[in-house]
PDB file of C-alpha atoms in Angstrom:
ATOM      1  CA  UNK A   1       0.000   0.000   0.000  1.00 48.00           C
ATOM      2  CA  UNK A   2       2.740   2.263   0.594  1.00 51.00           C
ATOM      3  CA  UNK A   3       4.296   1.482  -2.525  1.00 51.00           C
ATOM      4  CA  UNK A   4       1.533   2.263  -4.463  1.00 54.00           C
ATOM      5  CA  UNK A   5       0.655   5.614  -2.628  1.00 58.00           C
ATOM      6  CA  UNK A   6       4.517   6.360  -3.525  1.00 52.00           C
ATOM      7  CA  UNK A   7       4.041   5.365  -7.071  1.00 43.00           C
ATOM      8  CA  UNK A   8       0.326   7.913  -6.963  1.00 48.00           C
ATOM      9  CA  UNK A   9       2.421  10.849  -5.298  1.00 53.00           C
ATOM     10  CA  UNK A  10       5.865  10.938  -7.770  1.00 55.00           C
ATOM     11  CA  UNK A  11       3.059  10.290 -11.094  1.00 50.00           C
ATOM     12  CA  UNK A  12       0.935  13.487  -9.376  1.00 53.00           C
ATOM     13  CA  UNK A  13       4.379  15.543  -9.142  1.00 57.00           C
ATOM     14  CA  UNK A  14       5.787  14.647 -12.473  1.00 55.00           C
ATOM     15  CA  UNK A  15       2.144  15.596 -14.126  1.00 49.00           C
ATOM     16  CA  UNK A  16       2.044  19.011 -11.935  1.00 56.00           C
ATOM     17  CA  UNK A  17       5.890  19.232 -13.267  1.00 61.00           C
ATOM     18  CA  UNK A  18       4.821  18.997 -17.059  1.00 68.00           C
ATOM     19  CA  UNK A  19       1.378  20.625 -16.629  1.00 76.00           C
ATOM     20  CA  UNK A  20       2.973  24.256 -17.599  1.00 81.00           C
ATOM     21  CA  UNK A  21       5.315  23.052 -20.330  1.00 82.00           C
ATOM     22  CA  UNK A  22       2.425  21.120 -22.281  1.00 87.00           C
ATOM     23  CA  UNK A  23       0.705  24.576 -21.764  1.00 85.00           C
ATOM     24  CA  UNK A  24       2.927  26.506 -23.353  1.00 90.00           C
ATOM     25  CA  UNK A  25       3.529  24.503 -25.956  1.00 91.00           C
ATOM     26  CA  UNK A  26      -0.781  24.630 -26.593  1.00 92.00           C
ATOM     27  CA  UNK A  27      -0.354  28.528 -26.404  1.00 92.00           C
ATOM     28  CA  UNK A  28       2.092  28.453 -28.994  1.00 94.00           C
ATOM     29  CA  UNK A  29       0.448  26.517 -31.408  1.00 94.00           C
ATOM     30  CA  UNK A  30      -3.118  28.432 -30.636  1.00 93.00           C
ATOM     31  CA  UNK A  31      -1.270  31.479 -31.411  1.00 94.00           C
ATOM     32  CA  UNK A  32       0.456  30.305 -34.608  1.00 95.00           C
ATOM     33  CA  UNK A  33      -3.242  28.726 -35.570  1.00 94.00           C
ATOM     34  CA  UNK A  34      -4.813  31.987 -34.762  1.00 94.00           C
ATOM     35  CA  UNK A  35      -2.482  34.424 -36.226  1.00 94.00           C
ATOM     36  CA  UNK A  36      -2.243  32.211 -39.661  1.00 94.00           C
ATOM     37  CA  UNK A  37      -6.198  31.970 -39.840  1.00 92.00           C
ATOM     38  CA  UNK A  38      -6.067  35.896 -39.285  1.00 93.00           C
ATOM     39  CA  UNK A  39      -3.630  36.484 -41.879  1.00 92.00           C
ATOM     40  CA  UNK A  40      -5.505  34.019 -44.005  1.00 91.00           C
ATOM     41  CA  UNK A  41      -9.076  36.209 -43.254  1.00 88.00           C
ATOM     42  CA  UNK A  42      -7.588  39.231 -44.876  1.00 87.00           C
ATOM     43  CA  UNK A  43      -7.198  37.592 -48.347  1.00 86.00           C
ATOM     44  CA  UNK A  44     -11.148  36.204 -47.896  1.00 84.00           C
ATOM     45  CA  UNK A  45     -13.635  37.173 -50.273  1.00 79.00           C
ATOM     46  CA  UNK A  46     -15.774  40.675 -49.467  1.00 76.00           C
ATOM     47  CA  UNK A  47     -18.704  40.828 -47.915  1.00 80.00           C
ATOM     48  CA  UNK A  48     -21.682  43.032 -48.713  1.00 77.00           C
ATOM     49  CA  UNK A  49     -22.601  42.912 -44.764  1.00 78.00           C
ATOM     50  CA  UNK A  50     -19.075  44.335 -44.030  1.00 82.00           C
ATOM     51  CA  UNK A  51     -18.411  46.458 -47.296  1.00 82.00           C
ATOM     52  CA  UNK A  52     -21.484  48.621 -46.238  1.00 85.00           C
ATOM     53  CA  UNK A  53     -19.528  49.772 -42.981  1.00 85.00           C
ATOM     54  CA  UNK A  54     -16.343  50.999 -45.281  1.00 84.00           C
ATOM     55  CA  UNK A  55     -18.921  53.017 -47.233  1.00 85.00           C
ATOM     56  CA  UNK A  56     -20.408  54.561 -43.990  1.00 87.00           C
ATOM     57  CA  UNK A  57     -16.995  54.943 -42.928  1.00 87.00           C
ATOM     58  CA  UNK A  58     -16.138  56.838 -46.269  1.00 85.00           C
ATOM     59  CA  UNK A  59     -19.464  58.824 -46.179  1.00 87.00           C
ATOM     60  CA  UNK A  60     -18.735  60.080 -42.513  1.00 89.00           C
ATOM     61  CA  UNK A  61     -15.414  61.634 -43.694  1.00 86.00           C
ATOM     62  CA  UNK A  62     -16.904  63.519 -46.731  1.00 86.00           C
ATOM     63  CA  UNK A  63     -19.529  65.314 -44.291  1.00 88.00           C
ATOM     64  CA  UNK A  64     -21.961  62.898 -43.975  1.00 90.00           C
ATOM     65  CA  UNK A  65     -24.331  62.381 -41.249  1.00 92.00           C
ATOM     66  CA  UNK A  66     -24.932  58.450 -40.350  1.00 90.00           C
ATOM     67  CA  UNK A  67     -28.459  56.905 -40.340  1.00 89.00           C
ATOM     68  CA  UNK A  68     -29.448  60.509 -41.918  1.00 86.00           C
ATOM     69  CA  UNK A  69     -27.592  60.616 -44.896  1.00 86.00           C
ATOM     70  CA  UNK A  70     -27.088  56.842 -45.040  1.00 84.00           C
ATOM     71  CA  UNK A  71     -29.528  54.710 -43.598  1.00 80.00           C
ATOM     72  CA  UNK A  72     -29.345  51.402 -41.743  1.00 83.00           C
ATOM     73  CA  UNK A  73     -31.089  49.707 -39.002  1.00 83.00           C
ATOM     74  CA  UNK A  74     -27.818  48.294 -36.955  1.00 87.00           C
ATOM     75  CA  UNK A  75     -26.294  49.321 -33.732  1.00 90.00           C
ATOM     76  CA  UNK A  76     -23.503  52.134 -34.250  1.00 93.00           C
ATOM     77  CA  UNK A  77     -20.622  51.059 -32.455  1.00 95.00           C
ATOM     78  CA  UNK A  78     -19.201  48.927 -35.239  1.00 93.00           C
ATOM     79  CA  UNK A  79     -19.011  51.623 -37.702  1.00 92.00           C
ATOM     80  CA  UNK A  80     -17.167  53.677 -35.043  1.00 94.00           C
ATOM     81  CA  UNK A  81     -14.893  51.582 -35.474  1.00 93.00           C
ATOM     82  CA  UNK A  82     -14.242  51.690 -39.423  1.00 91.00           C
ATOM     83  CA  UNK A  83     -14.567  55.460 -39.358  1.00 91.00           C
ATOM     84  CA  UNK A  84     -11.765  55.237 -36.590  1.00 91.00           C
ATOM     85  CA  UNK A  85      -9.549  52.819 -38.890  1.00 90.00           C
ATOM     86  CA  UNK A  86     -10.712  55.032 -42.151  1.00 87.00           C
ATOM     87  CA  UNK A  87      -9.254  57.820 -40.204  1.00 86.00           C
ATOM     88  CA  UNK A  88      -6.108  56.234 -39.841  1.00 84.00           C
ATOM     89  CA  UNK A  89      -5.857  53.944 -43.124  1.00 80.00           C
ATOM     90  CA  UNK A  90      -5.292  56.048 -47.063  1.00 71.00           C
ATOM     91  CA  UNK A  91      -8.861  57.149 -48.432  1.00 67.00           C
ATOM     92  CA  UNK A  92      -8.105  53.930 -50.936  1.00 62.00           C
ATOM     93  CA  UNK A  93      -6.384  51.016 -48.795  1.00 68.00           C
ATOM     94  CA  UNK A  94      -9.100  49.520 -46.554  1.00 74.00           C
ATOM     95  CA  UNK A  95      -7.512  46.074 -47.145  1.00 75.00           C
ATOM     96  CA  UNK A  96      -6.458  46.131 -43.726  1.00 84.00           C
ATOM     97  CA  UNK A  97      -9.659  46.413 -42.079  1.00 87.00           C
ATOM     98  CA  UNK A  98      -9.841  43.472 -40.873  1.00 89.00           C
ATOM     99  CA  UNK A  99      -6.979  43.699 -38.372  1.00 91.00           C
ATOM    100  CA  UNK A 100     -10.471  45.236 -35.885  1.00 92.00           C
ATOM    101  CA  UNK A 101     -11.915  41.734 -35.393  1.00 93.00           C
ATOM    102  CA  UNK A 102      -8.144  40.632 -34.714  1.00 94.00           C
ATOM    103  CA  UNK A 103      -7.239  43.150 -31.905  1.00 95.00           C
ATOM    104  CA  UNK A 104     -10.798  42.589 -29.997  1.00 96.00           C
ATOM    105  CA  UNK A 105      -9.636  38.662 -29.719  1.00 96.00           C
ATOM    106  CA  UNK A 106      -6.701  39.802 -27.979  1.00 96.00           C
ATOM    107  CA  UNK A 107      -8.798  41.554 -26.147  1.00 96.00           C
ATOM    108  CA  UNK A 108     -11.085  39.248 -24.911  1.00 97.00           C
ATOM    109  CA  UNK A 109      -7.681  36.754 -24.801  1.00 97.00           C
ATOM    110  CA  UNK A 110      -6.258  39.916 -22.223  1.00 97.00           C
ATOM    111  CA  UNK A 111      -9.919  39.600 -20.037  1.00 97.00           C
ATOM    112  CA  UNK A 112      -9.584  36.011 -19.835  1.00 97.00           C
ATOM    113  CA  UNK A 113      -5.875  35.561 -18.702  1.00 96.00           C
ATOM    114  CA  UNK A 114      -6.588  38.478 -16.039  1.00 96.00           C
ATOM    115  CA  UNK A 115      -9.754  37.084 -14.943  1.00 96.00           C
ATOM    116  CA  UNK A 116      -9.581  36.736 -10.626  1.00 95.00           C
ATOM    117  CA  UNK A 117     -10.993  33.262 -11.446  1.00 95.00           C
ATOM    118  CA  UNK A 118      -7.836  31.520 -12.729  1.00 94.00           C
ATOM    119  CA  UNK A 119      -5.057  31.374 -10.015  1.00 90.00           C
ATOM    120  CA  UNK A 120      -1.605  30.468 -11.136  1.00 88.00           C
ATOM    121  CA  UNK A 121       0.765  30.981 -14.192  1.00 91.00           C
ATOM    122  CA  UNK A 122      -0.580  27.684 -15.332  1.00 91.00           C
ATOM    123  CA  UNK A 123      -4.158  28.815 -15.492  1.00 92.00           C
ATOM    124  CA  UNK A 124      -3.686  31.327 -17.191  1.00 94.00           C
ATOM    125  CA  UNK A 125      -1.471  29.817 -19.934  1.00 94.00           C
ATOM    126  CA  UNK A 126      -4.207  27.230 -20.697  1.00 94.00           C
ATOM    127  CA  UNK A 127      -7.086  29.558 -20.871  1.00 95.00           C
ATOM    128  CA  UNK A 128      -4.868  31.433 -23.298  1.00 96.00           C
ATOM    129  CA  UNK A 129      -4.768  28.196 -25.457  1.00 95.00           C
ATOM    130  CA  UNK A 130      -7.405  27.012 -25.165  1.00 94.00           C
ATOM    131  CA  UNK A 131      -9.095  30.549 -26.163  1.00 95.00           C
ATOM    132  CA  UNK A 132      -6.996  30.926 -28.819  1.00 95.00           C
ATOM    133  CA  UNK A 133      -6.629  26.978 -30.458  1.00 92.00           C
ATOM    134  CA  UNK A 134     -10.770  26.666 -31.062  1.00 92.00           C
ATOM    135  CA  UNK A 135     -11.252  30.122 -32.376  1.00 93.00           C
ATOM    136  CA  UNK A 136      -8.944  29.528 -34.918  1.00 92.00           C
ATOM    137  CA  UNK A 137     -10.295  26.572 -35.900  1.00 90.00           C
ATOM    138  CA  UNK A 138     -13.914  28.581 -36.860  1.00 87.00           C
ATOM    139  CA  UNK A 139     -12.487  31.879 -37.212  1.00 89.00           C
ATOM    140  CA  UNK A 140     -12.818  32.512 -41.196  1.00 85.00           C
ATOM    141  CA  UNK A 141     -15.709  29.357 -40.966  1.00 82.00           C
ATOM    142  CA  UNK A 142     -18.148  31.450 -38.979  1.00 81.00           C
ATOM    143  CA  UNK A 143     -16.847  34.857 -40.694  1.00 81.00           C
ATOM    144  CA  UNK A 144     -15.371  36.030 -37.497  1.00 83.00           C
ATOM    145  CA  UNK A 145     -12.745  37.829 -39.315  1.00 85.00           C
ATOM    146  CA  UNK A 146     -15.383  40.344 -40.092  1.00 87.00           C
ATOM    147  CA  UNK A 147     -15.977  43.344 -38.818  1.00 89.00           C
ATOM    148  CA  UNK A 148     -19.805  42.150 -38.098  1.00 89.00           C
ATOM    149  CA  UNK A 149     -21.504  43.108 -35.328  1.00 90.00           C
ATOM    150  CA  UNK A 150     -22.050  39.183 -34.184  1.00 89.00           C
ATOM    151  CA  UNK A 151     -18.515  38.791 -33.468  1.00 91.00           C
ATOM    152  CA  UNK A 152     -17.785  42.217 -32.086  1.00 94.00           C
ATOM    153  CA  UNK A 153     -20.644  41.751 -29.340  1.00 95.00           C
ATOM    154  CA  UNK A 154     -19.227  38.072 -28.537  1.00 94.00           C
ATOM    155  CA  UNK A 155     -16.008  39.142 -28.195  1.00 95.00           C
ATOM    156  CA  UNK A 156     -17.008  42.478 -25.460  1.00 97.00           C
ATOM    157  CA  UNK A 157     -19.164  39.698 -24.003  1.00 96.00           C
ATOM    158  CA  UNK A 158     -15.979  37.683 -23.065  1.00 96.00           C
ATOM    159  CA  UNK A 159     -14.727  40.926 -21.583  1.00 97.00           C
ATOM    160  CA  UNK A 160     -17.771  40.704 -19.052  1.00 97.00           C
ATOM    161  CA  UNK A 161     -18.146  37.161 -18.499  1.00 97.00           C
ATOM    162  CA  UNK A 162     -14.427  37.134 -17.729  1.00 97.00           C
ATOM    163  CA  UNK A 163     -13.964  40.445 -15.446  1.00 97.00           C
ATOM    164  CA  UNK A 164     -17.442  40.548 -13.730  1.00 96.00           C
ATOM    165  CA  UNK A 165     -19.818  38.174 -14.021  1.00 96.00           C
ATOM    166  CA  UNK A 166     -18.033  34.488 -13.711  1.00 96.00           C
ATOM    167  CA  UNK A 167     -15.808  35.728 -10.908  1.00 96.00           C
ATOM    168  CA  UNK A 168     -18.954  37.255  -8.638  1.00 95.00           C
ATOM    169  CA  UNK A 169     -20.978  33.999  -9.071  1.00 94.00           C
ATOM    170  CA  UNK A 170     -18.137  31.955  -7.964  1.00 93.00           C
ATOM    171  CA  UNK A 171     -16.692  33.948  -5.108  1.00 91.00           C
ATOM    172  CA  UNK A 172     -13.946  35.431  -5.642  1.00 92.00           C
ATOM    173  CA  UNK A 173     -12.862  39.183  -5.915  1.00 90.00           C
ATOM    174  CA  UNK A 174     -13.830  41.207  -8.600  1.00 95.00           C
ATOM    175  CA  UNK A 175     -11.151  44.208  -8.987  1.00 95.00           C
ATOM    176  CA  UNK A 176     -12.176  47.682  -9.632  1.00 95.00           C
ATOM    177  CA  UNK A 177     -10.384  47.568 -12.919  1.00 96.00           C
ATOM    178  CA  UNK A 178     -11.886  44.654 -13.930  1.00 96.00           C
ATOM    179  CA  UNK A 179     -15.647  45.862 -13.032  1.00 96.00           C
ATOM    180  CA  UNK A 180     -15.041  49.076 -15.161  1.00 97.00           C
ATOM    181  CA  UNK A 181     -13.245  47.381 -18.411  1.00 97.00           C
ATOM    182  CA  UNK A 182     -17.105  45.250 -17.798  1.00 97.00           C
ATOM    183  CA  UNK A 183     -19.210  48.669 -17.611  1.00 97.00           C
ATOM    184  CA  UNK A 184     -17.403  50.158 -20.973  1.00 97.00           C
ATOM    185  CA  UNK A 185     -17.763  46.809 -22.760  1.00 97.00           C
ATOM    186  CA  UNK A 186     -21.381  46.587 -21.668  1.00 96.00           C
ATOM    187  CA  UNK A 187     -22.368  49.670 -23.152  1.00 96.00           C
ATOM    188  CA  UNK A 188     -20.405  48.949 -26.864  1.00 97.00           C
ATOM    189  CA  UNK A 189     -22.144  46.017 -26.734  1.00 96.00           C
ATOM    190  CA  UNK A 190     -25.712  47.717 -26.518  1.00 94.00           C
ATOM    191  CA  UNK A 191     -24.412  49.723 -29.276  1.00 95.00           C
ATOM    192  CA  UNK A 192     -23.322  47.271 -31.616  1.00 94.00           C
ATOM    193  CA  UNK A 193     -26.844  45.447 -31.190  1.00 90.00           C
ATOM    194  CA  UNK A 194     -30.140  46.052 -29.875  1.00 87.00           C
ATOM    195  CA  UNK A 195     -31.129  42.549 -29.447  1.00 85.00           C
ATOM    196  CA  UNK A 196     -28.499  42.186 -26.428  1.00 89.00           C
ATOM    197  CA  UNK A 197     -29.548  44.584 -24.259  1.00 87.00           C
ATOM    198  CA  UNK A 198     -31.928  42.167 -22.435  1.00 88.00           C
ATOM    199  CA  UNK A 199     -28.682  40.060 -21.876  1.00 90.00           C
ATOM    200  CA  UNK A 200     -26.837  42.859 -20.618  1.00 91.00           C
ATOM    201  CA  UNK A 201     -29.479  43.763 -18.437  1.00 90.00           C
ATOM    202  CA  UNK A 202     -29.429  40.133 -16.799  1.00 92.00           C
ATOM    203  CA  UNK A 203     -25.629  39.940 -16.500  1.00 94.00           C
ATOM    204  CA  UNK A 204     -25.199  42.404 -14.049  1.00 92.00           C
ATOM    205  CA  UNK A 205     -27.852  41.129 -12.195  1.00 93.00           C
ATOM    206  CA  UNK A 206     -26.440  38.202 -12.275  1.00 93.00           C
ATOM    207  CA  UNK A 207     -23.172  39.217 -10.581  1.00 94.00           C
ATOM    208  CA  UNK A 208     -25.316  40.895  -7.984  1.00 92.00           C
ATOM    209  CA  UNK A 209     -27.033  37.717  -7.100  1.00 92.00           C
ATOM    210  CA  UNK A 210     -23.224  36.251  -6.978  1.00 92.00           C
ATOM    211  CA  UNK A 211     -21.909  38.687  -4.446  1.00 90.00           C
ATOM    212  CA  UNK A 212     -25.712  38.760  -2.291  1.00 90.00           C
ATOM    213  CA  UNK A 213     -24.871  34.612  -2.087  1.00 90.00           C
ATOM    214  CA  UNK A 214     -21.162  34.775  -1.361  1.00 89.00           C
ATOM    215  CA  UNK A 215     -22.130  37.884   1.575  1.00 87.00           C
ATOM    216  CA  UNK A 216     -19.906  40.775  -0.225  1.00 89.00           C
ATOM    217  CA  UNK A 217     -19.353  43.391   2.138  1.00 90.00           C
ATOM    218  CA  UNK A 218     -20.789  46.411   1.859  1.00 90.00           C
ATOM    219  CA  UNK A 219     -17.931  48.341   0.776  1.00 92.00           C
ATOM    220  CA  UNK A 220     -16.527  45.923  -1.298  1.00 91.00           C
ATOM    221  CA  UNK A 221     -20.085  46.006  -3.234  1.00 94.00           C
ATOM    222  CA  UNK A 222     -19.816  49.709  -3.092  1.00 94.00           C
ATOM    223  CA  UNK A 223     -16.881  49.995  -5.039  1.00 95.00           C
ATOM    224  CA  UNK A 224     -17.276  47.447  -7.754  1.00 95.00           C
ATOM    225  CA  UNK A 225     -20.478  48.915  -8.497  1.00 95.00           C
ATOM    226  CA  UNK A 226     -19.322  52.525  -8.500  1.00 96.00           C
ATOM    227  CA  UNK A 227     -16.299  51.300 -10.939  1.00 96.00           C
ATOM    228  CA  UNK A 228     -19.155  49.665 -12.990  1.00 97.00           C
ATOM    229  CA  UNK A 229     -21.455  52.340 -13.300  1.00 96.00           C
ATOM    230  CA  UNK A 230     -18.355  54.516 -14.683  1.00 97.00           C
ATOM    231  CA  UNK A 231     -17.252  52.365 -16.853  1.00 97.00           C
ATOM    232  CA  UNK A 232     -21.089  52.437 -18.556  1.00 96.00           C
ATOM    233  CA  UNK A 233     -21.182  56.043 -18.339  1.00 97.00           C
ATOM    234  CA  UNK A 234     -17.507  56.457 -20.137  1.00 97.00           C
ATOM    235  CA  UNK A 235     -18.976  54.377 -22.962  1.00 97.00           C
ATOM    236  CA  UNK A 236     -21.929  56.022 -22.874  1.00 96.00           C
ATOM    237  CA  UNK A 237     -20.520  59.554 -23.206  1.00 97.00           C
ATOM    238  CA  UNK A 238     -18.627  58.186 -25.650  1.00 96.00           C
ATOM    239  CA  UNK A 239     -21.078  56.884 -27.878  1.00 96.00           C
ATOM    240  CA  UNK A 240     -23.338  59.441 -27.331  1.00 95.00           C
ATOM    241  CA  UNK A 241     -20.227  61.982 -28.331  1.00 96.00           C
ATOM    242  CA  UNK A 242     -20.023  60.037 -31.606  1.00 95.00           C
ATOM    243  CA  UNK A 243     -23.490  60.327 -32.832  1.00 94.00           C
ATOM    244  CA  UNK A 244     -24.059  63.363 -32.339  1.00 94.00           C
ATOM    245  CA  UNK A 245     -20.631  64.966 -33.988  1.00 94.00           C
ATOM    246  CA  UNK A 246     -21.408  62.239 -36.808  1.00 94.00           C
ATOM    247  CA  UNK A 247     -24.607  60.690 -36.820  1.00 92.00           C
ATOM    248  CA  UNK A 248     -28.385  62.028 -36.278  1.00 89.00           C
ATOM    249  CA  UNK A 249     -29.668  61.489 -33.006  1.00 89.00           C
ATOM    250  CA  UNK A 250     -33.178  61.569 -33.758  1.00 90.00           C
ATOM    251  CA  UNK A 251     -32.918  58.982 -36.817  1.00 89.00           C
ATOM    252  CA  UNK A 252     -30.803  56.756 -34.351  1.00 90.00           C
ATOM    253  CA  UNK A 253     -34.034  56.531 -32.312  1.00 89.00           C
ATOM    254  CA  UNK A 254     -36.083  55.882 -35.133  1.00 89.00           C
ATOM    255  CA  UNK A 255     -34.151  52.990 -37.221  1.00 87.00           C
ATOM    256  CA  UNK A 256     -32.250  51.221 -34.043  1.00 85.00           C
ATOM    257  CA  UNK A 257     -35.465  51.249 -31.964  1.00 85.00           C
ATOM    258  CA  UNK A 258     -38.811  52.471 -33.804  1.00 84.00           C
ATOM    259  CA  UNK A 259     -38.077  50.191 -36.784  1.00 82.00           C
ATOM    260  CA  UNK A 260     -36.287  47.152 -35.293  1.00 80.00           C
ATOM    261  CA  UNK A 261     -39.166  46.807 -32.474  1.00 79.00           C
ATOM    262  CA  UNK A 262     -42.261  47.986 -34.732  1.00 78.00           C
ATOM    263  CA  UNK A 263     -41.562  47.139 -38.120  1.00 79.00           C
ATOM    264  CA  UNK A 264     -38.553  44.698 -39.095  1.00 73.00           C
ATOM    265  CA  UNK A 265     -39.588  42.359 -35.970  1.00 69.00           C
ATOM    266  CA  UNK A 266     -42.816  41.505 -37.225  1.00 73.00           C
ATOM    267  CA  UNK A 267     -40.663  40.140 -40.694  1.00 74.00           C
ATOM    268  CA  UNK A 268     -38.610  37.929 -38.192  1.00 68.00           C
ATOM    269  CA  UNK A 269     -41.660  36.094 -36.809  1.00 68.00           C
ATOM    270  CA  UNK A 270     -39.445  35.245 -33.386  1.00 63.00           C
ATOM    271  CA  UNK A 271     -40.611  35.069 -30.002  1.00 65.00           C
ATOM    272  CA  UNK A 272     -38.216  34.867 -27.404  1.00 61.00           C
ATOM    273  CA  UNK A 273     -40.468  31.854 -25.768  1.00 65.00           C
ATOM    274  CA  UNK A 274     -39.850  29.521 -29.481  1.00 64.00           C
ATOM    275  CA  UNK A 275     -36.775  28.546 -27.555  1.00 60.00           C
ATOM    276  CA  UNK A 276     -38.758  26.681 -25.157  1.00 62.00           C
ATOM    277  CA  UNK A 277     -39.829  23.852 -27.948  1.00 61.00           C
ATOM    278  CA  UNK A 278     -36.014  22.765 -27.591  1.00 56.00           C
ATOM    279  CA  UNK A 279     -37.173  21.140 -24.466  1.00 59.00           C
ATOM    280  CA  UNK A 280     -40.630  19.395 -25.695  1.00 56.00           C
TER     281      UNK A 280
END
């Protein structure tokens, strides 16, 4: 018996010995996957879904006035972002557009690795790979390496899951930092698409329910909150700063709300309850 619990305890040491190694070598082949499928994804065909955001972007900087002068029904933030790259790029090179989709993995990659949830070097390595490894393996599949407003909102969603909402439901601390890199994503998500502001609305109550069962103190409630709430309010005054130095206000309202909930949802014919026949 005391063989064998020798035999358990050097096989438990060598595996904790070689745990990090395999790790890193899984983080460098997700980032050689993801970084070839990325560099492959500029070279893809173009999109008419994603074209129409260059031409926004290329209205914008000839005086134009977005969802006045050019109309469209879809949340704003993602053609912030390709009048910010048209801004930067030559009025005739928007080959690199792409690189957007790109830098928000990294992104959500950063929010993962830094989540309070993983403890350790180890952790952290294989959350990187294993972020990393699958994406690659759908990232031109599932157009990904688009800048569509699908994978922009999945991609801030990471940033919340990761920062806020996993680590309050599971106990453990949620840093000030973290809660208001949550509170700007949440708001650029609402942004990018209307339909995910129910979700957004749940996710933060879900952390609260997390930190009412694992007895937060007071203070510590107060100032994850407060950090939060800023972080929402920066991305709100930012977005809010956008449209109204390049977009119409009033015709926001109208084609993101008015239209979406009055007149394009009765084309869907969805109810939010269909999902329930999954379970018949």
């Amino acid at each position: 018996m005391r063989r064998s619990s020798a035999w358990i305890d050097r096989k438990q040491r060598r595996d904790a010995q070689s745990l990090p190694l395999v790790g890193a070598v899984a983080l460098a082949w997700g980032l050689v996957a993801f970084f070839s499928r990325a560099v492959d994804g500029f070279h893809r065909f173009e999109f008419g879904d994603e074209s129409e955001k260059l031409v926004a972007a290329q209205l914008i900087e000839a005086g134009g006035r977005y969802y006045l002068d050019y109309v469209n029904h879809h949340g704003p933030f993602p053609y912030v972002l390709t009048h910010a790259y048209a801004l930067l790029a030559p009025e005739w090179n928007f080959s690199g557009v792409r690189i957007i989709p790109v830098l928000l993995v990294l992104l959500a990659c950063w929010a993962i690795v830094t989540s309070p949830v993983l403890k350790g070097r180890t952790a952290r390595i294989w959350a990187a790979a294993l972020f990393l490894g699958p994406i690659a393996s759908f990232w031109v599949v599932q157009s990904l390496h688009m800048v569509n407003y699908h994978a922009i909102v999945g991609l801030l969603l990471a940033v919340v899951l990761a920062q806020l909402v996993v680590p309050a439901m599971v106990g453990e601390r949620v840093t000030e930092g973290g809660a208001f890199a949550a509170g700007v994503a949440t708001t650029l998500v609402c942004f990018s698409s209307i339909s995910a502001g129910p979700t957004m609305f749940l996710l933060p109550l879900a952390a609260t329910a997390g930190a009412v069962a694992w007895r937060w103190d007071l203070q510590q409630f107060a100032r994850v909150t407060k950090s939060h709430v800023l972080g929402i309010l920066l991305g709100l005054t930012v977005m809010v700063s956008w449209l109204l130095a390049f977009a119409d206000l009033k015709a926001f309202l109208v084609y993101n709300f008015y239209f979406n909930l009055a007149v394009y949802a009765g084309y869907l014919q969805h109810d939010v309850l269909d999902g329930l026949g999954l379970f018949r």
